[in-house]
Amino acid sequence: MTWWKKSVVYQIYPRSFYDSNGDGLGDIRGIIEKLDYLEKLGIDVIWLSPVYESPQDDNGYDISDYRNIWSKFGTNEDMFELIDKAHEKNIKIVMDLVANHTSDEHKWFVESKKSKDNPYRDYYFWRDEKNNWESYFSGPAWQFDETTGQYYLHLFTKKQPDLNWENPVVRNEIWDMMKFWMDKGVDGWRMDVISSISKYTDFPDYDLEEGEIGIGDYHTNGPKLHDYIKEMNKEVLSKYDCMTVGEAPGSSPENALLFCGKDRDELNMIFTFDHMDLDRNMDSEIGKWSLRDLDLVEFKETLEAWQTSLYNKGWNSLYLENHDQARVVSRWGNDKEYRKESAKMFALVYQMMQGTPYIYQGQEIGMVNTDFDIEDYKDVEIRNAYKDLVLERKLTTKEDFMKAVHRISRDNARTPMQWNDSSNGGFTSGEPWLKVNPSYKTINVEESLADEDSIFYFYKKLIDQRHDDDMITDAEFRLVDKDNKKVFAYERYLGDKSILIIANFYSEPVDFDLDTYKLEDYRLDLSNYKDMVADGNKISLRPYEAIMLKNY
Ligand code: GLC
């Protein structure tokens, strides 16, 4: 079954969604209370970021018990109730499968580090020597452990040791755990850094200067990656009617088909990073913290490559925000006078492509980035990078680093959901775990629901489009006026039918000539302005104006 092709997914970051008991953290009962809201938006699937037991070094992406819900989020019974109540509303639940690594407090690791002959020793990678791999969260990817005098591998923090998937016992543990949740009604998985589960087990050094460490091709797409995913599909996924999306750093439109190609029996789709990395110099010494302006033509060509390469062969996931990315209106749009226009423009542009769209909590009301001081950020990635790049290695200044934090860091997306204009944006009656964005006074759910012209209702219309018009799911994609530096325009076409999406990406007005298309053949189906201004075949686009034209 391919229900996921007509589905729109809503991502919930539980600790920041809604706090039902006043402890300052969102929880599962809070999600249950807000199901009516999600039903109103019209989404089909909820993807829940991790809710399992965890010391929370990386906000739950460090799991210490896969089969129990973290007590501050609730109980297993709460989770089962959420699954049932969501199902009653025809909303499916997808959980986060974080199986590249566990927490160092998981009993497997606690055992593993005890001795070299412990039965759990081979659940992780232990070596006498470390190589020059860097962790994604700063510092070496190997941590020395005194008990046995060896190093263990951790691609993320040292509290997130990497599991050894070479060991069939580990794989079976994962399959059993997946079945445990799926037997409770879970409808699928978002798979955390799935492209890293197979390692180059000879751990080859990168070509670097003595003493340097780095991140490169060996961090992803290891030799047995697809064997493992195929095995997972055979042992688990094929037995359920489920949806799967793999987070796949290091993927290209070509190797995406290895994951989601029609005949591959692996996953339904993957998340690419290609379009999200275009506003930073990933190769620079300070990696993602080195900013550059987004080049619209490059952005269009990147998305085009994914749209065309996967057409009829695989399936795309469509996203601009998640818990690891900043708020798109602040990052690439205008979060001041054109906040509403630019939020709707992005929505129209990405949602009307082919694939399964993901909406990250708060995106549907146009939430914006933060400009906190360094002390107010909680994210381990920000904190480690600040210490490493600014304080210790002095590779950048605090000022430049903070500019990057305010533009692209993960905590921008993790501030509590803004429900209304009461204290803490109605998120909690207690002390929120991370500061609420002060914008809650004007940007909040209550305001959005009361305004029929809001971003929320615009998203709702886009979701209806995906449900009602097969062109959105089936039609082919081509860029229109590809080299235009101001306008993102594309066509979805199939047989005689054609949809044109035309969007002014910036705050200056711009004229757009339809060229070989005839405006008289089309009607305006959706827009973020009240009308359309055109003269002959020339459309005058106002700031961030985005329109959808249909010839049928
Ligand atoms: C993924 C998650 C991110 C997490 C990391 C380690 O990239 O999306 O939030 O920190 O994996 O699990």
PDB file of C-alpha atoms and ligand atoms in Angstrom, residues 13 47 58 61-62 96 98 101 137 156 160 190 192-193 247 249 273 322-324 380 410 414, ligand 1:
ATOM      1  CA  TYR A  13       9.443  17.420  18.981  1.00  0.00           C
ATOM      2  CA  TRP A  47       6.359  11.670  13.274  1.00  0.00           C
ATOM      3  CA  ASP A  58      21.010  14.877  22.905  1.00  0.00           C
ATOM      4  CA  TYR A  61      18.567  10.824  20.475  1.00  0.00           C
ATOM      5  CA  ASP A  62      20.574   8.925  23.096  1.00  0.00           C
ATOM      6  CA  ASP A  96      12.003   7.676  15.493  1.00  0.00           C
ATOM      7  CA  VAL A  98      17.629   5.776  16.620  1.00  0.00           C
ATOM      8  CA  HIS A 101      23.953   4.425  18.435  1.00  0.00           C
ATOM      9  CA  PHE A 137      29.424  17.172  17.587  1.00  0.00           C
ATOM     10  CA  PHE A 156      27.951  11.902  17.845  1.00  0.00           C
ATOM     11  CA  GLN A 160      26.216   8.146  22.093  1.00  0.00           C
ATOM     12  CA  ARG A 190      11.832   7.768  10.630  1.00  0.00           C
ATOM     13  CA  ASP A 192      17.942   8.440  12.393  1.00  0.00           C
ATOM     14  CA  VAL A 193      21.253   8.714  10.449  1.00  0.00           C
ATOM     15  CA  GLU A 247      17.676  10.302   7.359  1.00  0.00           C
ATOM     16  CA  PRO A 249      23.371  12.487   5.209  1.00  0.00           C
ATOM     17  CA  PHE A 273      20.566  17.384   3.071  1.00  0.00           C
ATOM     18  CA  ASN A 322      12.839  19.995  11.255  1.00  0.00           C
ATOM     19  CA  HIS A 323      14.303  19.794  14.763  1.00  0.00           C
ATOM     20  CA  ASP A 324      17.829  20.068  13.318  1.00  0.00           C
ATOM     21  CA  VAL A 380      24.811  19.970  22.847  1.00  0.00           C
ATOM     22  CA  ARG A 410      19.081  23.682  15.892  1.00  0.00           C
ATOM     23  CA  ARG A 414      13.345  23.753  19.433  1.00  0.00           C
TER      24      ARG A 414
HETATM   25  C1  GLC B   1      20.077  12.980  13.735  1.00  0.00           C
HETATM   26  C2  GLC B   1      19.029  13.687  14.550  1.00  0.00           C
HETATM   27  C3  GLC B   1      19.710  14.668  15.438  1.00  0.00           C
HETATM   28  C4  GLC B   1      20.618  13.905  16.373  1.00  0.00           C
HETATM   29  C5  GLC B   1      21.582  13.015  15.607  1.00  0.00           C
HETATM   30  C6  GLC B   1      22.193  11.998  16.501  1.00  0.00           C
HETATM   31  O1  GLC B   1      20.747  13.811  12.883  1.00  0.00           O
HETATM   32  O2  GLC B   1      18.083  14.268  13.708  1.00  0.00           O
HETATM   33  O3  GLC B   1      18.818  15.448  16.156  1.00  0.00           O
HETATM   34  O4  GLC B   1      21.340  14.785  17.164  1.00  0.00           O
HETATM   35  O5  GLC B   1      20.954  12.298  14.577  1.00  0.00           O
HETATM   36  O6  GLC B   1      21.228  11.058  16.888  1.00  0.00           O
END
